[in-house]
mmCIF file of C-alpha atoms in Angstrom:
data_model
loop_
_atom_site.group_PDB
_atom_site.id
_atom_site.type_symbol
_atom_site.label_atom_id
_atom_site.label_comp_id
_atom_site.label_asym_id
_atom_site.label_seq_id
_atom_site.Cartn_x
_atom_site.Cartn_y
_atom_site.Cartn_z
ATOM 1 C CA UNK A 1 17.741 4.624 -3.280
ATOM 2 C CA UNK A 2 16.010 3.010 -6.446
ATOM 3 C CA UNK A 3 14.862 -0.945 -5.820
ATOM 4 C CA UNK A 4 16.370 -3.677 -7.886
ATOM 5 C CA UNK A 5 14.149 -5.270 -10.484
ATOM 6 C CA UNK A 6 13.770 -8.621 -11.943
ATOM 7 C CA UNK A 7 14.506 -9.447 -15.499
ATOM 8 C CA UNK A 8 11.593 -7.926 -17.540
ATOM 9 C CA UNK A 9 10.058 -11.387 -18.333
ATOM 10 C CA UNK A 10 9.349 -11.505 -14.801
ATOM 11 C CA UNK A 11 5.512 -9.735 -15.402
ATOM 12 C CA UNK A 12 2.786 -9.993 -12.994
ATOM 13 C CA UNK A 13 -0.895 -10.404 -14.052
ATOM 14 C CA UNK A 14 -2.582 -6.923 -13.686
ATOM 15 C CA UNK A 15 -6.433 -6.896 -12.919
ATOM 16 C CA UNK A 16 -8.941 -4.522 -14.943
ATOM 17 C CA UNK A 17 -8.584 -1.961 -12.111
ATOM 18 C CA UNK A 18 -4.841 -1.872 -12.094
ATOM 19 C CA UNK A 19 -4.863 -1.273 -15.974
ATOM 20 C CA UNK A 20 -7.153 1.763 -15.290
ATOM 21 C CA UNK A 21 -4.750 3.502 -13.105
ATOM 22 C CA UNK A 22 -2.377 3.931 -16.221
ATOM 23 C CA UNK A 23 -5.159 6.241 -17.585
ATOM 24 C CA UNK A 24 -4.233 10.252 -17.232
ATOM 25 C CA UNK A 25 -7.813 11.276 -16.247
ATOM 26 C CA UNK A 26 -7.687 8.161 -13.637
ATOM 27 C CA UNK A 27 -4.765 9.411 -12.391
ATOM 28 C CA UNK A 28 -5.870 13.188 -11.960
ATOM 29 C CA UNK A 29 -9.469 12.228 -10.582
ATOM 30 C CA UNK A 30 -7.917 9.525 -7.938
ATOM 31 C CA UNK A 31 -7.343 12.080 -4.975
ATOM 32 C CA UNK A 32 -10.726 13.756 -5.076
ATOM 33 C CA UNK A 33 -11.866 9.436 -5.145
ATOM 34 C CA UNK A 34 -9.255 8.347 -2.436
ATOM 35 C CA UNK A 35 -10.207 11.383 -0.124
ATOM 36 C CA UNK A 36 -13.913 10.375 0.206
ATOM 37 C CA UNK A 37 -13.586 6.303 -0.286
ATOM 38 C CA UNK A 38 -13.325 5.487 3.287
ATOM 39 C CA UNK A 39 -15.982 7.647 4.475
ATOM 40 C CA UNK A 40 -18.156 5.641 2.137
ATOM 41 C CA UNK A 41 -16.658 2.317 2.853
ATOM 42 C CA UNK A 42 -16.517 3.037 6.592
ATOM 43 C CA UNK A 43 -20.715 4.495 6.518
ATOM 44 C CA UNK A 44 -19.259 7.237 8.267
ATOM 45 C CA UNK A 45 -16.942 10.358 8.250
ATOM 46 C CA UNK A 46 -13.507 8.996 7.467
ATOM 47 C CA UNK A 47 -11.284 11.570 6.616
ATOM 48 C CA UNK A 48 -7.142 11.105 4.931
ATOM 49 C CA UNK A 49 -6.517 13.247 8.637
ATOM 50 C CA UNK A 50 -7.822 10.168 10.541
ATOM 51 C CA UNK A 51 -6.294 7.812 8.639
ATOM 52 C CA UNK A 52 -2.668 9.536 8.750
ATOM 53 C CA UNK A 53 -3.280 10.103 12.375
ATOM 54 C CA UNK A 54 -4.064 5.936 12.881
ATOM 55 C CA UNK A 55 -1.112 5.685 10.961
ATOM 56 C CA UNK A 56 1.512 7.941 12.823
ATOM 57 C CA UNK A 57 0.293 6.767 16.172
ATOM 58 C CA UNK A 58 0.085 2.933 15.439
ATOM 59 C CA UNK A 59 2.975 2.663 12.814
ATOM 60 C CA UNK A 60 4.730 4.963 14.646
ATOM 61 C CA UNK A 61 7.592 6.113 11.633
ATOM 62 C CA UNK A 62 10.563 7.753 13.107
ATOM 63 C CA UNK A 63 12.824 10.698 11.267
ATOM 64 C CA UNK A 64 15.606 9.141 9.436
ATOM 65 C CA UNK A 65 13.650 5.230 8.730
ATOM 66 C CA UNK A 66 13.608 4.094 5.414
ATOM 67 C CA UNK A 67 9.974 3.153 4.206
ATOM 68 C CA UNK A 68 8.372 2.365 0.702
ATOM 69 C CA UNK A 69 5.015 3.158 0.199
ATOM 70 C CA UNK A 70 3.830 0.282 -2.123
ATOM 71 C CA UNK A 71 1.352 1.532 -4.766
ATOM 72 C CA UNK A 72 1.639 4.811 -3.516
ATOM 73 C CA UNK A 73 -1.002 6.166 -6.227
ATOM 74 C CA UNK A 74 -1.325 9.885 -5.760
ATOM 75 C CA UNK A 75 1.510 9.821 -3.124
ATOM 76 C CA UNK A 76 -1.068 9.756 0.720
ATOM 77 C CA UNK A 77 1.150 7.538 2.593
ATOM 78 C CA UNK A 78 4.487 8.803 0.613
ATOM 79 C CA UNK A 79 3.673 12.652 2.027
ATOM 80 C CA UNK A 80 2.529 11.334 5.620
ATOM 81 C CA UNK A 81 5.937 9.581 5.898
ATOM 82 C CA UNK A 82 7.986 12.704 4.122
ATOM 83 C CA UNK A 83 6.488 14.704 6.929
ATOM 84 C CA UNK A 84 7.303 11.879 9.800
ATOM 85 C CA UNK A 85 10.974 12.521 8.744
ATOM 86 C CA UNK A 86 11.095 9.648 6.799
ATOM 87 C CA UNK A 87 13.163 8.397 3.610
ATOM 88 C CA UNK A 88 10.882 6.448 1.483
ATOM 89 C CA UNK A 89 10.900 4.860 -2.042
ATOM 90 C CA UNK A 90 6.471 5.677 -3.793
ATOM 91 C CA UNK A 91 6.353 2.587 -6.567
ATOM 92 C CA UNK A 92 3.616 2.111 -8.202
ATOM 93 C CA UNK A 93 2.722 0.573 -11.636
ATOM 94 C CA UNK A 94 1.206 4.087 -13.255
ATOM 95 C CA UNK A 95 3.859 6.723 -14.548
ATOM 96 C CA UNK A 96 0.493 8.863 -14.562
ATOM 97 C CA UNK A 97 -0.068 8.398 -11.365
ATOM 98 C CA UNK A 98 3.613 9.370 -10.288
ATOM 99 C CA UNK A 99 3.304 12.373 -11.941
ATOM 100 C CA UNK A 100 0.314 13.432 -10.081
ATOM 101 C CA UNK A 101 1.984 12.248 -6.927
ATOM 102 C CA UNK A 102 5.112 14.172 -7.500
ATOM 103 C CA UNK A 103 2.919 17.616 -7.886
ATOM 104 C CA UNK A 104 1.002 16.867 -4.825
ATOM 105 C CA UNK A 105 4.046 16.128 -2.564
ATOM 106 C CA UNK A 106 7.246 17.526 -3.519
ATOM 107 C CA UNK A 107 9.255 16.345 -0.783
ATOM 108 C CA UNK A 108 13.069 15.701 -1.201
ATOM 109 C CA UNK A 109 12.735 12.637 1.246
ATOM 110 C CA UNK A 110 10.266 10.521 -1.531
ATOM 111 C CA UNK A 111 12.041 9.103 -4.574
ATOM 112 C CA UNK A 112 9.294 8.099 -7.418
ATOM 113 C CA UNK A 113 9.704 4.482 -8.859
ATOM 114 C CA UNK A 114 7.529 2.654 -11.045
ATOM 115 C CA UNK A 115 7.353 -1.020 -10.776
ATOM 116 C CA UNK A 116 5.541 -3.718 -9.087
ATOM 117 C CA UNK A 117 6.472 -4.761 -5.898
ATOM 118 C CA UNK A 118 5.542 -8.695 -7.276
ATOM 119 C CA UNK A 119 8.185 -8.173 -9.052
ATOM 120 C CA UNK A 120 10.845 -6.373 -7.794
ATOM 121 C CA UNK A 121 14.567 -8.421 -6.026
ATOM 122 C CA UNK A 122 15.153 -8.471 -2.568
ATOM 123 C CA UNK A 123 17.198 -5.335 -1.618
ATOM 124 C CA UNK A 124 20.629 -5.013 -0.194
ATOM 125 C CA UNK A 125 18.865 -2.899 2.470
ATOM 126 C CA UNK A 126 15.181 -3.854 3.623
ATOM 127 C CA UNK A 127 12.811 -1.796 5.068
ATOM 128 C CA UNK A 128 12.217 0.066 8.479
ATOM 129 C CA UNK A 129 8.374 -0.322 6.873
ATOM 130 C CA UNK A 130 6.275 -0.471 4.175
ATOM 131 C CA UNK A 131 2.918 0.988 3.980
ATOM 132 C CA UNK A 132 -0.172 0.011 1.712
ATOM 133 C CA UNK A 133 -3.157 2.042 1.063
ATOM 134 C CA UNK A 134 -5.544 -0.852 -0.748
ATOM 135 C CA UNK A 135 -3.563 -1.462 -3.340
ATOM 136 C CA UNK A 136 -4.292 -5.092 -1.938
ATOM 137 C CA UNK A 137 -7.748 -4.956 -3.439
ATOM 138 C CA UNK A 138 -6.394 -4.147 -6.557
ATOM 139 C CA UNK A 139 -3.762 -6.931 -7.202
ATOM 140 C CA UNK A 140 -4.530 -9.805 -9.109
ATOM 141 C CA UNK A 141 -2.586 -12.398 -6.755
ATOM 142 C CA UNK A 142 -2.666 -11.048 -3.390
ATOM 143 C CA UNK A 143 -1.137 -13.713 -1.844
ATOM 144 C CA UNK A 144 2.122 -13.315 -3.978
ATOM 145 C CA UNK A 145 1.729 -9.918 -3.095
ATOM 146 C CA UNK A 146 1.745 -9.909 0.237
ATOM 147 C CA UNK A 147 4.863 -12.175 0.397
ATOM 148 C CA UNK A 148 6.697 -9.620 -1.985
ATOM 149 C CA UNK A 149 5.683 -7.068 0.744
ATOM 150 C CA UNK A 150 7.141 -9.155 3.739
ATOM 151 C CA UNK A 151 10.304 -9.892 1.553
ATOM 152 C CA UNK A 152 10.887 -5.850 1.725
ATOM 153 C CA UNK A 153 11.344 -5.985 5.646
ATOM 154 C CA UNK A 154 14.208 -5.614 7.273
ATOM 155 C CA UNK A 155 13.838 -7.808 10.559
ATOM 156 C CA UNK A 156 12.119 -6.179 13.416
ATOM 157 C CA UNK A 157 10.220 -3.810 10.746
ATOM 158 C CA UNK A 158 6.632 -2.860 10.350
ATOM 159 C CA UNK A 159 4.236 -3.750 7.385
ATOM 160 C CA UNK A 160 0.996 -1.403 7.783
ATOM 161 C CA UNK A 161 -2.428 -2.561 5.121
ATOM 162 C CA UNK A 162 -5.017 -0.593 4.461
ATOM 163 C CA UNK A 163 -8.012 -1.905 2.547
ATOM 164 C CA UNK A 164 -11.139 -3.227 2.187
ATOM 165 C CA UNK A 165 -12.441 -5.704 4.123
ATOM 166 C CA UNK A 166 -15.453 -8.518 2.657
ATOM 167 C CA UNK A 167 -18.842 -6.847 3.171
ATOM 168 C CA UNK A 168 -20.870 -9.286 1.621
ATOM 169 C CA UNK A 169 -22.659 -6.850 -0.405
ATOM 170 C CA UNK A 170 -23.673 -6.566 -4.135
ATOM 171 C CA UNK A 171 -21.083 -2.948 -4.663
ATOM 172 C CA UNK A 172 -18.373 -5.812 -3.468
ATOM 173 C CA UNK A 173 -19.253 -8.503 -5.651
ATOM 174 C CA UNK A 174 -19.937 -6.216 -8.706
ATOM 175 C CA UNK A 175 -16.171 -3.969 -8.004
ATOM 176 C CA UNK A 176 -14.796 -7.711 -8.098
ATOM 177 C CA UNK A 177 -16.476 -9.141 -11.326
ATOM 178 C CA UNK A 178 -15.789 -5.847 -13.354
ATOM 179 C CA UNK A 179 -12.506 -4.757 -11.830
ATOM 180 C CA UNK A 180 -11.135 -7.669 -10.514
ATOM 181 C CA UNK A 181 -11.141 -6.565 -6.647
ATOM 182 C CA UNK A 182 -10.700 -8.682 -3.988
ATOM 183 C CA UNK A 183 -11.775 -8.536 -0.676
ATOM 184 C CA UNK A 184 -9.645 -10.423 1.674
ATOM 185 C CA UNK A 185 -10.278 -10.921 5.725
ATOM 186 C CA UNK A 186 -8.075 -9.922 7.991
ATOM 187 C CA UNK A 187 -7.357 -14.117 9.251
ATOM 188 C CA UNK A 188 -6.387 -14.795 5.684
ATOM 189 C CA UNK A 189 -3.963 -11.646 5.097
ATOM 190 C CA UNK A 190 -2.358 -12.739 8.366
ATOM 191 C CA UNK A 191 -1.868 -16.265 6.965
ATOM 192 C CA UNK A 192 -0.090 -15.559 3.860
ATOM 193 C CA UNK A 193 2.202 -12.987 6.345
ATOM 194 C CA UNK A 194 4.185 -16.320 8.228
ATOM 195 C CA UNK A 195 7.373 -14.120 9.012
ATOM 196 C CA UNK A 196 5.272 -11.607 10.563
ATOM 197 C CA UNK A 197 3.371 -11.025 13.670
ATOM 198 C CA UNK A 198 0.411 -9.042 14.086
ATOM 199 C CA UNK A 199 0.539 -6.103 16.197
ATOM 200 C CA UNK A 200 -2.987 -4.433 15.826
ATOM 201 C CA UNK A 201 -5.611 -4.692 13.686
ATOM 202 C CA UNK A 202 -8.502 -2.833 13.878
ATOM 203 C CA UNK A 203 -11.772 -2.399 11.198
ATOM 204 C CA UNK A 204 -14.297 0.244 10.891
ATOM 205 C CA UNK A 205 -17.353 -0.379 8.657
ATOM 206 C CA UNK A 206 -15.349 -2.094 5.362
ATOM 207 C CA UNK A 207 -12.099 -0.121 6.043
ATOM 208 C CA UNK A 208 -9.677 -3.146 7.489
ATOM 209 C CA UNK A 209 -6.181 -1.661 8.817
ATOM 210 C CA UNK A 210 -3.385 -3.852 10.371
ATOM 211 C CA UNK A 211 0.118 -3.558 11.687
ATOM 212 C CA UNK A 212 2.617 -6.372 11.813
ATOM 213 C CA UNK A 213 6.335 -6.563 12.642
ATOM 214 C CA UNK A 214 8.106 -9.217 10.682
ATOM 215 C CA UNK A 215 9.951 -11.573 13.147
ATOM 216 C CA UNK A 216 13.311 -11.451 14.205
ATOM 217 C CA UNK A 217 15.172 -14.493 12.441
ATOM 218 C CA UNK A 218 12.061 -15.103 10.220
ATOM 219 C CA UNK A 219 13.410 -16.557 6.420
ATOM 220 C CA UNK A 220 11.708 -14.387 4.190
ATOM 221 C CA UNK A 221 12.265 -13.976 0.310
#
């Protein structure tokens, strides 16, 4: 169930934080961060429960879909969906990070890729969904991103974000001169999305979430 790549000089420009995430002790310490992030983006209690729970009611994965879980980091959405009955595909960039995600959710359902979803081919089979836990902030071209995402879909399937939404504030603006981190509204990630429609989109404190269905008949990739 492995994803066709692109010809290795197809690279994608990786932003400070990205490089990070290749480190072993970033990797081991990212749970413990990604367990208590919202709550502190959200300025108040904002636990992985509420966020599956958002997810499985809103998303709504079914037992026997097909997802990936793009930038799957220490595996959150990849176990959620596991759990939902799911079969998904966890890339992310970090072999570090797999490994951590493999320990934390050893589910026969998830296969472990690394790559870049920027640069990945179209598959022969698209997507029931694809999920995204703020990877989005992390990427160094979000808008070529986002299309990569879209490109994943099968039509009539759903494209769940996570992330962080502008805040205005001087955390923001310092993340995003030392890591790279952007901070896109939820208007703009819709416009970059042209074969999809939204379905919800909700946003508590700095934590954005959306849902959108790519269109039946939409040309993507």
């Amino acid at each position: 169930m492995a994803l066709p790549s692109r010809p290795a000089s197809a690279r994608a420009p990786l932003t400070l934080a990205q490089r990070s995430n290749f480190f072993p002790l970033t990797a081991w310490g990212y749970a413990w961060w990604r367990a208590r992030s919202l709550s502190l983006l959200s300025g108040a209690p904002f636990s992985l429960e509420r966020e599956a729970r958002l997810f499985r009611v809103l998303a709504a994965p079914q037992p026997g879909e097909r997802w990936l879980d793009a930038g799957t980091s220490a595996g959150f959405y990849a176990g959620v969906l596991a759990g939902a009955g799911c079969r998904v595909v966890a890339l992310d960039l970090s072999p570090a990070m797999l490994r951590v995600a493999r320990e934390r959710e050893p589910s026969e359902r998830i296969t472990w890729q690394v790559g870049n979803v920027e640069t990945l081919g179209v598959p022969e089979e698209r997507f029931d969904g694809v999920a995204v836990g703020a990877t989005l902030n992390e990427t160094a071209r979000p808008a070529v991103f986002l299309r990569a995402l879209e490109a994943q879909l099968r039509p009539g399937g759903r494209l769940w974000l996570m992330y962080a939404a502008p805040a205005g504030g001087p955390v923001s603006r310092l993340l995003g001169r030392l890591g790279g981190l952007s901070f896109p509204d939820a208007a703009w990630v819709q416009g970059q999305l042209p074969g999809c429609t939204l379905v919800h989109a909700a946003r508590f404190g700095a934590v954005q979430v959306m849902l959108l269905r790519r269109e039946e008949g939409a040309e993507v990739g």
